[in-house]
C-alpha atoms as a printed R data frame, in Angstrom:
    type eleno elety resid chain resno      x       y      z
1   ATOM     1    CA   MET     A     1 32.530 -14.944 42.170
2   ATOM     2    CA   GLN     A     2 30.852 -15.859 44.347
3   ATOM     3    CA   SER     A     3 27.580 -17.278 45.188
4   ATOM     4    CA   ASN     A     4 25.307 -18.988 47.657
5   ATOM     5    CA   SER     A     5 24.150 -21.787 45.513
6   ATOM     6    CA   ARG     A     6 20.220 -21.804 48.649
7   ATOM     7    CA   THR     A     7 16.821 -21.377 48.491
8   ATOM     8    CA   GLY     A     8 15.127 -18.421 49.601
9   ATOM     9    CA   THR     A     9 17.835 -16.361 51.201
10  ATOM    10    CA   ILE     A    10 19.845 -13.757 49.316
11  ATOM    11    CA   GLN     A    11 22.390 -14.532 46.504
12  ATOM    12    CA   LYS     A    12 25.316 -12.435 46.129
13  ATOM    13    CA   HIS     A    13 26.835 -12.840 42.835
14  ATOM    14    CA   ARG     A    14 30.464 -11.470 42.393
15  ATOM    15    CA   PHE     A    15 32.468 -10.165 38.663
16  ATOM    16    CA   ARG     A    16 34.962  -7.810 37.896
17  ATOM    17    CA   ALA     A    17 34.120  -4.807 34.743
18  ATOM    18    CA   LEU     A    18 33.161  -1.635 33.607
19  ATOM    19    CA   GLY     A    19 36.197  -0.783 34.941
20  ATOM    20    CA   THR     A    20 34.757  -1.506 38.944
21  ATOM    21    CA   ASP     A    21 33.011  -3.882 41.055
22  ATOM    22    CA   CYS     A    22 30.294  -5.564 39.543
23  ATOM    23    CA   GLU     A    23 27.439  -7.599 42.049
24  ATOM    24    CA   PHE     A    24 23.926  -7.959 42.200
25  ATOM    25    CA   GLN     A    25 22.009  -9.569 44.533
26  ATOM    26    CA   PHE     A    26 18.471 -12.137 43.926
27  ATOM    27    CA   VAL     A    27 15.960 -13.736 46.629
28  ATOM    28    CA   ALA     A    28 16.163 -16.790 44.476
29  ATOM    29    CA   GLY     A    29 11.572 -18.496 44.751
30  ATOM    30    CA   PRO     A    30  9.769 -21.447 43.016
31  ATOM    31    CA   GLY     A    31 10.664 -21.268 39.329
32  ATOM    32    CA   SER     A    32 14.509 -18.894 38.969
33  ATOM    33    CA   GLN     A    33 16.285 -20.073 36.923
34  ATOM    34    CA   VAL     A    34 19.381 -19.387 39.334
35  ATOM    35    CA   GLY     A    35 22.721 -20.548 36.946
36  ATOM    36    CA   ALA     A    36 21.463 -19.306 33.922
37  ATOM    37    CA   CYS     A    37 20.159 -16.465 35.104
38  ATOM    38    CA   VAL     A    38 23.858 -15.518 36.429
39  ATOM    39    CA   SER     A    39 25.506 -16.807 32.747
40  ATOM    40    CA   ALA     A    40 23.243 -13.954 31.138
41  ATOM    41    CA   VAL     A    41 24.375 -11.717 33.680
42  ATOM    42    CA   VAL     A    42 27.634 -11.587 33.080
43  ATOM    43    CA   ARG     A    43 27.190 -12.354 29.319
44  ATOM    44    CA   TRP     A    44 25.219  -9.777 28.482
45  ATOM    45    CA   VAL     A    45 27.584  -7.562 30.702
46  ATOM    46    CA   GLU     A    46 31.289  -8.581 29.120
47  ATOM    47    CA   SER     A    47 29.378  -7.888 26.246
48  ATOM    48    CA   PHE     A    48 28.580  -4.046 26.699
49  ATOM    49    CA   GLU     A    49 31.910  -3.950 28.065
50  ATOM    50    CA   ALA     A    50 33.382  -4.665 24.933
51  ATOM    51    CA   LYS     A    51 31.851  -3.227 22.463
52  ATOM    52    CA   PHE     A    52 31.508   0.215 24.247
53  ATOM    53    CA   THR     A    53 34.681   0.708 25.545
54  ATOM    54    CA   ARG     A    54 36.796   3.809 24.617
55  ATOM    55    CA   PHE     A    55 40.202   2.451 26.453
56  ATOM    56    CA   ARG     A    56 40.134  -0.543 23.390
57  ATOM    57    CA   ASP     A    57 40.737  -0.628 19.908
58  ATOM    58    CA   ASP     A    58 38.964  -2.401 18.495
59  ATOM    59    CA   SER     A    59 35.330  -2.070 20.432
60  ATOM    60    CA   LEU     A    60 32.805  -0.042 18.177
61  ATOM    61    CA   VAL     A    61 33.588   3.206 20.357
62  ATOM    62    CA   GLY     A    62 37.123   2.865 19.924
63  ATOM    63    CA   ARG     A    63 36.942   2.132 15.807
64  ATOM    64    CA   ILE     A    64 34.614   5.154 15.731
65  ATOM    65    CA   ASN     A    65 36.996   7.590 17.583
66  ATOM    66    CA   ALA     A    66 40.102   6.306 15.821
67  ATOM    67    CA   SER     A    67 38.032   7.799 12.151
68  ATOM    68    CA   ALA     A    68 37.235  10.940 13.606
69  ATOM    69    CA   GLY     A    69 37.682  13.233 11.183
70  ATOM    70    CA   SER     A    70 38.164  11.054  8.285
71  ATOM    71    CA   GLY     A    71 34.934  11.321  6.888
72  ATOM    72    CA   GLU     A    72 34.922   7.608  7.421
73  ATOM    73    CA   TRP     A    73 31.315   6.404  8.654
74  ATOM    74    CA   ILE     A    74 31.163   3.563 11.297
75  ATOM    75    CA   PRO     A    75 27.898   1.046 10.511
76  ATOM    76    CA   ILE     A    76 26.592   0.246 13.680
77  ATOM    77    CA   ASP     A    77 23.636  -1.803 14.543
78  ATOM    78    CA   GLU     A    78 20.182  -0.982 16.537
79  ATOM    79    CA   GLU     A    79 21.635  -1.128 20.037
80  ATOM    80    CA   ALA     A    80 24.120   0.879 19.134
81  ATOM    81    CA   GLU     A    81 22.298   2.883 17.600
82  ATOM    82    CA   ARG     A    82 19.471   3.631 20.724
83  ATOM    83    CA   ILE     A    83 22.702   4.430 22.948
84  ATOM    84    CA   PHE     A    84 23.997   7.028 20.774
85  ATOM    85    CA   ARG     A    85 20.505   8.369 20.882
86  ATOM    86    CA   THR     A    86 19.613   8.500 23.430
87  ATOM    87    CA   ALA     A    87 23.980   9.920 24.246
88  ATOM    88    CA   GLY     A    88 22.139  13.096 22.551
89  ATOM    89    CA   ALA     A    89 18.311  12.975 24.600
90  ATOM    90    CA   LEU     A    90 20.524  13.812 27.151
91  ATOM    91    CA   CYS     A    91 22.496  15.908 26.900
92  ATOM    92    CA   GLU     A    92 19.934  17.505 25.928
93  ATOM    93    CA   MET     A    93 18.455  17.056 28.911
94  ATOM    94    CA   THR     A    94 20.851  18.460 30.898
95  ATOM    95    CA   GLY     A    95 21.642  21.691 29.046
96  ATOM    96    CA   GLY     A    96 25.171  19.704 28.015
97  ATOM    97    CA   LEU     A    97 25.511  18.657 31.269
98  ATOM    98    CA   LEU     A    98 25.553  15.416 30.645
99  ATOM    99    CA   ASP     A    99 27.561  15.573 27.184
100 ATOM   100    CA   ALA     A   100 28.779  11.882 25.640
101 ATOM   101    CA   SER     A   101 31.405  13.812 23.733
102 ATOM   102    CA   ALA     A   102 33.706  15.956 26.460
103 ATOM   103    CA   LEU     A   103 36.638  13.795 25.932
104 ATOM   104    CA   PRO     A   104 38.453  16.213 24.190
105 ATOM   105    CA   LEU     A   105 38.163  17.488 27.357
106 ATOM   106    CA   LEU     A   106 37.942  14.177 30.311
107 ATOM   107    CA   ARG     A   107 41.399  13.027 28.196
108 ATOM   108    CA   LEU     A   108 43.224  16.899 28.925
109 ATOM   109    CA   TRP     A   109 41.642  16.831 32.669
110 ATOM   110    CA   ASP     A   110 42.563  13.073 32.893
111 ATOM   111    CA   TYR     A   111 43.204  12.432 36.605
112 ATOM   112    CA   ARG     A   112 45.068   9.912 35.419
113 ATOM   113    CA   ALA     A   113 47.783  11.388 34.347
114 ATOM   114    CA   LYS     A   114 50.362  13.856 35.936
115 ATOM   115    CA   HIS     A   115 49.692  16.931 36.354
116 ATOM   116    CA   ASP     A   116 52.636  19.405 36.499
117 ATOM   117    CA   THR     A   117 51.267  23.059 35.483
118 ATOM   118    CA   LEU     A   118 47.201  22.186 34.914
119 ATOM   119    CA   PRO     A   119 45.681  22.684 31.393
120 ATOM   120    CA   ASP     A   120 45.583  27.316 30.833
121 ATOM   121    CA   ASP     A   121 43.318  28.259 28.628
122 ATOM   122    CA   ALA     A   122 43.705  27.925 24.749
123 ATOM   123    CA   ALA     A   123 43.729  24.287 25.507
124 ATOM   124    CA   VAL     A   124 40.463  24.656 27.271
125 ATOM   125    CA   ALA     A   125 38.852  25.952 24.438
126 ATOM   126    CA   LYS     A   126 40.651  23.774 21.667
127 ATOM   127    CA   ALA     A   127 38.983  20.664 23.526
128 ATOM   128    CA   ARG     A   128 35.599  22.292 23.656
129 ATOM   129    CA   ASN     A   129 35.588  23.079 20.075
130 ATOM   130    CA   LEU     A   130 36.618  19.402 19.604
131 ATOM   131    CA   THR     A   131 33.590  18.666 22.249
132 ATOM   132    CA   GLY     A   132 29.671  18.922 20.695
133 ATOM   133    CA   TRP     A   133 26.750  16.215 20.935
134 ATOM   134    CA   ARG     A   134 25.055  18.394 17.905
135 ATOM   135    CA   LYS     A   135 28.653  18.307 16.490
136 ATOM   136    CA   VAL     A   136 28.800  14.403 15.958
137 ATOM   137    CA   GLN     A   137 27.316  12.253 13.039
138 ATOM   138    CA   LEU     A   138 24.651  10.053 13.670
139 ATOM   139    CA   GLU     A   139 22.625   8.319 11.109
140 ATOM   140    CA   LYS     A   140 20.148   5.187 11.281
141 ATOM   141    CA   GLY     A   141 22.432   2.368 10.641
142 ATOM   142    CA   ARG     A   142 26.223   5.039 10.946
143 ATOM   143    CA   ILE     A   143 27.508   7.492 12.526
144 ATOM   144    CA   ARG     A   144 30.575   9.600 12.039
145 ATOM   145    CA   LEU     A   145 32.730  12.671 14.100
146 ATOM   146    CA   PRO     A   146 33.324  14.773 11.413
147 ATOM   147    CA   GLU     A   147 36.910  17.069 13.479
148 ATOM   148    CA   PRO     A   148 39.851  14.916 14.499
149 ATOM   149    CA   GLY     A   149 40.682  14.621 18.166
150 ATOM   150    CA   MET     A   150 36.633  14.570 18.570
151 ATOM   151    CA   GLY     A   151 35.616  11.373 20.938
152 ATOM   152    CA   ILE     A   152 33.130   9.630 22.303
153 ATOM   153    CA   ASP     A   153 33.587   8.423 26.275
154 ATOM   154    CA   LEU     A   154 30.281   6.790 27.403
155 ATOM   155    CA   GLY     A   155 30.583   6.462 31.227
156 ATOM   156    CA   GLY     A   156 28.220   9.227 30.946
157 ATOM   157    CA   PHE     A   157 25.801   6.595 31.675
158 ATOM   158    CA   GLY     A   158 26.584   3.765 30.545
159 ATOM   159    CA   LYS     A   159 26.867   1.663 33.985
160 ATOM   160    CA   GLU     A   160 23.666   3.320 34.405
161 ATOM   161    CA   TYR     A   161 22.790   1.637 31.554
162 ATOM   162    CA   ALA     A   162 23.633  -1.487 32.193
163 ATOM   163    CA   VAL     A   163 23.122  -1.514 35.666
164 ATOM   164    CA   ASP     A   164 18.774  -1.350 33.805
165 ATOM   165    CA   ALA     A   165 19.927  -4.360 31.780
166 ATOM   166    CA   ALA     A   166 21.157  -6.600 33.951
167 ATOM   167    CA   ALA     A   167 17.648  -5.878 36.406
168 ATOM   168    CA   GLU     A   168 16.004  -6.538 33.024
169 ATOM   169    CA   ILE     A   169 17.424  -9.897 32.602
170 ATOM   170    CA   ILE     A   170 17.351 -10.891 36.313
171 ATOM   171    CA   ARG     A   171 14.010 -10.147 35.919
172 ATOM   172    CA   GLN     A   172 13.404 -11.978 33.120
173 ATOM   173    CA   HIS     A   173 15.009 -15.409 35.189
174 ATOM   174    CA   GLY     A   174 11.819 -15.189 37.444
175 ATOM   175    CA   VAL     A   175 13.037 -13.080 40.235
176 ATOM   176    CA   GLY     A   176 11.016 -10.773 41.214
177 ATOM   177    CA   ASN     A   177 13.700  -9.677 44.645
178 ATOM   178    CA   PHE     A   178 16.896  -8.001 43.600
179 ATOM   179    CA   LEU     A   179 19.440  -5.341 44.236
180 ATOM   180    CA   VAL     A   180 21.949  -4.620 41.263
181 ATOM   181    CA   ASP     A   181 25.209  -2.220 42.294
182 ATOM   182    CA   PHE     A   182 28.007  -1.845 39.741
183 ATOM   183    CA   GLY     A   183 30.466   0.442 40.581
184 ATOM   184    CA   HIS     A   184 28.134   1.940 43.341
185 ATOM   185    CA   ASP     A   185 25.543   2.808 40.553
186 ATOM   186    CA   VAL     A   186 22.534   0.971 42.022
187 ATOM   187    CA   ARG     A   187 19.778  -0.821 40.960
188 ATOM   188    CA   VAL     A   188 16.630  -3.147 42.970
189 ATOM   189    CA   LEU     A   189 12.943  -4.491 42.749
190 ATOM   190    CA   GLY     A   190 11.366  -5.953 45.634
191 ATOM   191    CA   LYS     A   191 13.144  -6.796 49.232
192 ATOM   192    CA   PRO     A   192 15.285  -9.000 50.744
193 ATOM   193    CA   PRO     A   193 13.523 -11.516 52.996
194 ATOM   194    CA   ASP     A   194 14.194 -10.595 56.089
195 ATOM   195    CA   ALA     A   195 13.051  -5.928 55.529
196 ATOM   196    CA   PRO     A   196 10.655  -4.059 53.773
197 ATOM   197    CA   SER     A   197 12.608  -2.810 51.365
198 ATOM   198    CA   TRP     A   198 16.547  -2.409 50.004
199 ATOM   199    CA   ARG     A   199 18.449   0.432 52.461
200 ATOM   200    CA   ILE     A   200 21.120   1.858 50.269
201 ATOM   201    CA   GLY     A   201 23.630   3.203 52.365
202 ATOM   202    CA   VAL     A   202 25.289   6.728 50.048
203 ATOM   203    CA   GLU     A   203 28.939   6.706 51.204
204 ATOM   204    CA   ASP     A   204 29.713  10.333 52.087
205 ATOM   205    CA   PRO     A   205 32.598  12.181 49.625
206 ATOM   206    CA   ARG     A   206 34.730  13.414 53.124
207 ATOM   207    CA   THR     A   207 33.902  11.407 56.020
208 ATOM   208    CA   PRO     A   208 34.728   7.818 53.596
209 ATOM   209    CA   GLY     A   209 34.349   4.707 55.304
210 ATOM   210    CA   LYS     A   210 29.858   6.623 56.204
211 ATOM   211    CA   TRP     A   211 27.111   6.872 55.945
212 ATOM   212    CA   TRP     A   212 25.651  10.175 54.360
213 ATOM   213    CA   CYS     A   213 22.197   8.563 54.156
214 ATOM   214    CA   VAL     A   214 20.011   6.335 54.440
215 ATOM   215    CA   LEU     A   215 17.463   5.051 51.129
216 ATOM   216    CA   ALA     A   216 14.777   2.705 51.175
217 ATOM   217    CA   LEU     A   217 13.673   0.984 47.502
218 ATOM   218    CA   ARG     A   218 11.878  -1.356 46.146
219 ATOM   219    CA   ASP     A   219 11.741  -0.550 43.093
220 ATOM   220    CA   GLY     A   220 13.814   2.158 41.447
221 ATOM   221    CA   GLY     A   221 18.344   3.586 41.124
222 ATOM   222    CA   VAL     A   222 20.865   5.383 41.915
223 ATOM   223    CA   ALA     A   223 24.188   6.453 40.789
224 ATOM   224    CA   THR     A   224 26.536   9.932 42.807
225 ATOM   225    CA   SER     A   225 29.214  10.416 41.440
226 ATOM   226    CA   GLY     A   226 31.889  12.283 43.726
227 ATOM   227    CA   ASP     A   227 35.878  13.699 43.494
228 ATOM   228    CA   TYR     A   228 36.794  12.321 46.895
229 ATOM   229    CA   ILE     A   229 37.987   8.371 44.706
230 ATOM   230    CA   ARG     A   230 38.657  10.178 41.685
231 ATOM   231    CA   ARG     A   231 40.562  13.132 41.184
232 ATOM   232    CA   PHE     A   232 43.755  14.413 40.668
233 ATOM   233    CA   VAL     A   233 45.511  16.822 44.125
234 ATOM   234    CA   ARG     A   234 47.190  19.828 42.599
235 ATOM   235    CA   ASP     A   235 48.546  23.516 44.982
236 ATOM   236    CA   GLY     A   236 46.339  21.744 47.269
237 ATOM   237    CA   ARG     A   237 44.144  21.853 45.369
238 ATOM   238    CA   ARG     A   238 42.038  18.651 44.120
239 ATOM   239    CA   TYR     A   239 39.998  18.426 40.709
240 ATOM   240    CA   GLY     A   240 37.783  15.940 40.267
241 ATOM   241    CA   HIS     A   241 36.639  13.367 36.993
242 ATOM   242    CA   ILE     A   242 33.150  15.253 36.841
243 ATOM   243    CA   ILE     A   243 33.701  18.335 33.847
244 ATOM   244    CA   ASP     A   244 31.659  20.562 32.824
245 ATOM   245    CA   PRO     A   245 31.571  20.255 30.128
246 ATOM   246    CA   ARG     A   246 30.318  23.775 29.955
247 ATOM   247    CA   THR     A   247 33.355  25.348 31.801
248 ATOM   248    CA   GLY     A   248 36.115  22.794 30.035
249 ATOM   249    CA   ARG     A   249 36.305  22.359 33.651
250 ATOM   250    CA   PRO     A   250 35.655  20.306 36.498
251 ATOM   251    CA   SER     A   251 33.764  21.142 38.111
252 ATOM   252    CA   MET     A   252 34.203  22.454 41.881
253 ATOM   253    CA   VAL     A   253 30.619  22.886 43.208
254 ATOM   254    CA   ARG     A   254 29.589  19.469 44.958
255 ATOM   255    CA   VAL     A   255 26.762  17.453 41.971
256 ATOM   256    CA   TRP     A   256 23.828  15.085 43.553
257 ATOM   257    CA   ARG     A   257 23.350  13.302 39.863
258 ATOM   258    CA   PRO     A   258 20.765  10.453 40.567
259 ATOM   259    CA   ALA     A   259 20.736   9.486 37.401
260 ATOM   260    CA   PHE     A   260 17.348   6.936 37.285
261 ATOM   261    CA   PHE     A   261 17.337   4.641 34.327
262 ATOM   262    CA   GLN     A   262 14.448   2.975 34.051
263 ATOM   263    CA   ARG     A   263 13.043   0.335 30.868
264 ATOM   264    CA   SER     A   264 12.385   3.823 29.243
265 ATOM   265    CA   ARG     A   265 16.504   4.378 28.715
266 ATOM   266    CA   SER     A   266 15.907   7.698 29.730
267 ATOM   267    CA   CYS     A   267 17.189   9.911 32.642
268 ATOM   268    CA   ARG     A   268 14.851  10.769 34.985
269 ATOM   269    CA   ALA     A   269 17.069  13.741 36.948
270 ATOM   270    CA   CYS     A   270 20.589  15.329 36.916
271 ATOM   271    CA   ARG     A   271 21.605  18.425 38.766
272 ATOM   272    CA   GLN     A   272 24.049  20.471 39.930
273 ATOM   273    CA   ASP     A   273 23.687  21.779 42.881
């Protein structure tokens, strides 16, 4: 973690979490609680990841996935219930494009794995049959996955949720001008000391390192997804990590997903062109 303790200048704090590089910047003014703010944000993010990652067997999501098809109900607290209900609302809102139960498809098209051949129609159909948030059984205080092989992955909106939570923690510590960036999922409020707004560069996926556009924001957030980093190539064709649950295959069209989250935890927009 790196920091700058001078009041009135932009302070930057970096750490690794959620499978990506995390950073938040803020302008510390009179009455802001810098040390407590930094510790609170990092502590919350680490706790959130330990609870909701699918990559740890001992996490809540790991235990839910491991129990799929067993009939066992997994107890959940109010925070987890709120997040899972948000997952259901987002799936409904986006017509199934953003489906947190699509883990069987993510496993099938895992961009980290070696693909000597592509999944055939039968394998895609089998994974699709295990996908669909309406299959998830969610009740007050408990959840279960009724079929073996089902699974939950919150990667579609988990970082945006975490960014919003971090922003709220910073605000509660008396900071009114800040930028939170968790793996290019960004939330801002106010402005830096030398500009009228925060400027967010959106990288050009066809020319990495160059900007496609620059957004000026004072209160809001933006997140984009692309296929130029997390992908695999087979027979000269690129297959990205963005899966369309409707087809069961990686999306082959341009995706612009400014998933703006506010304290209501609702998604303002999710569009596929």
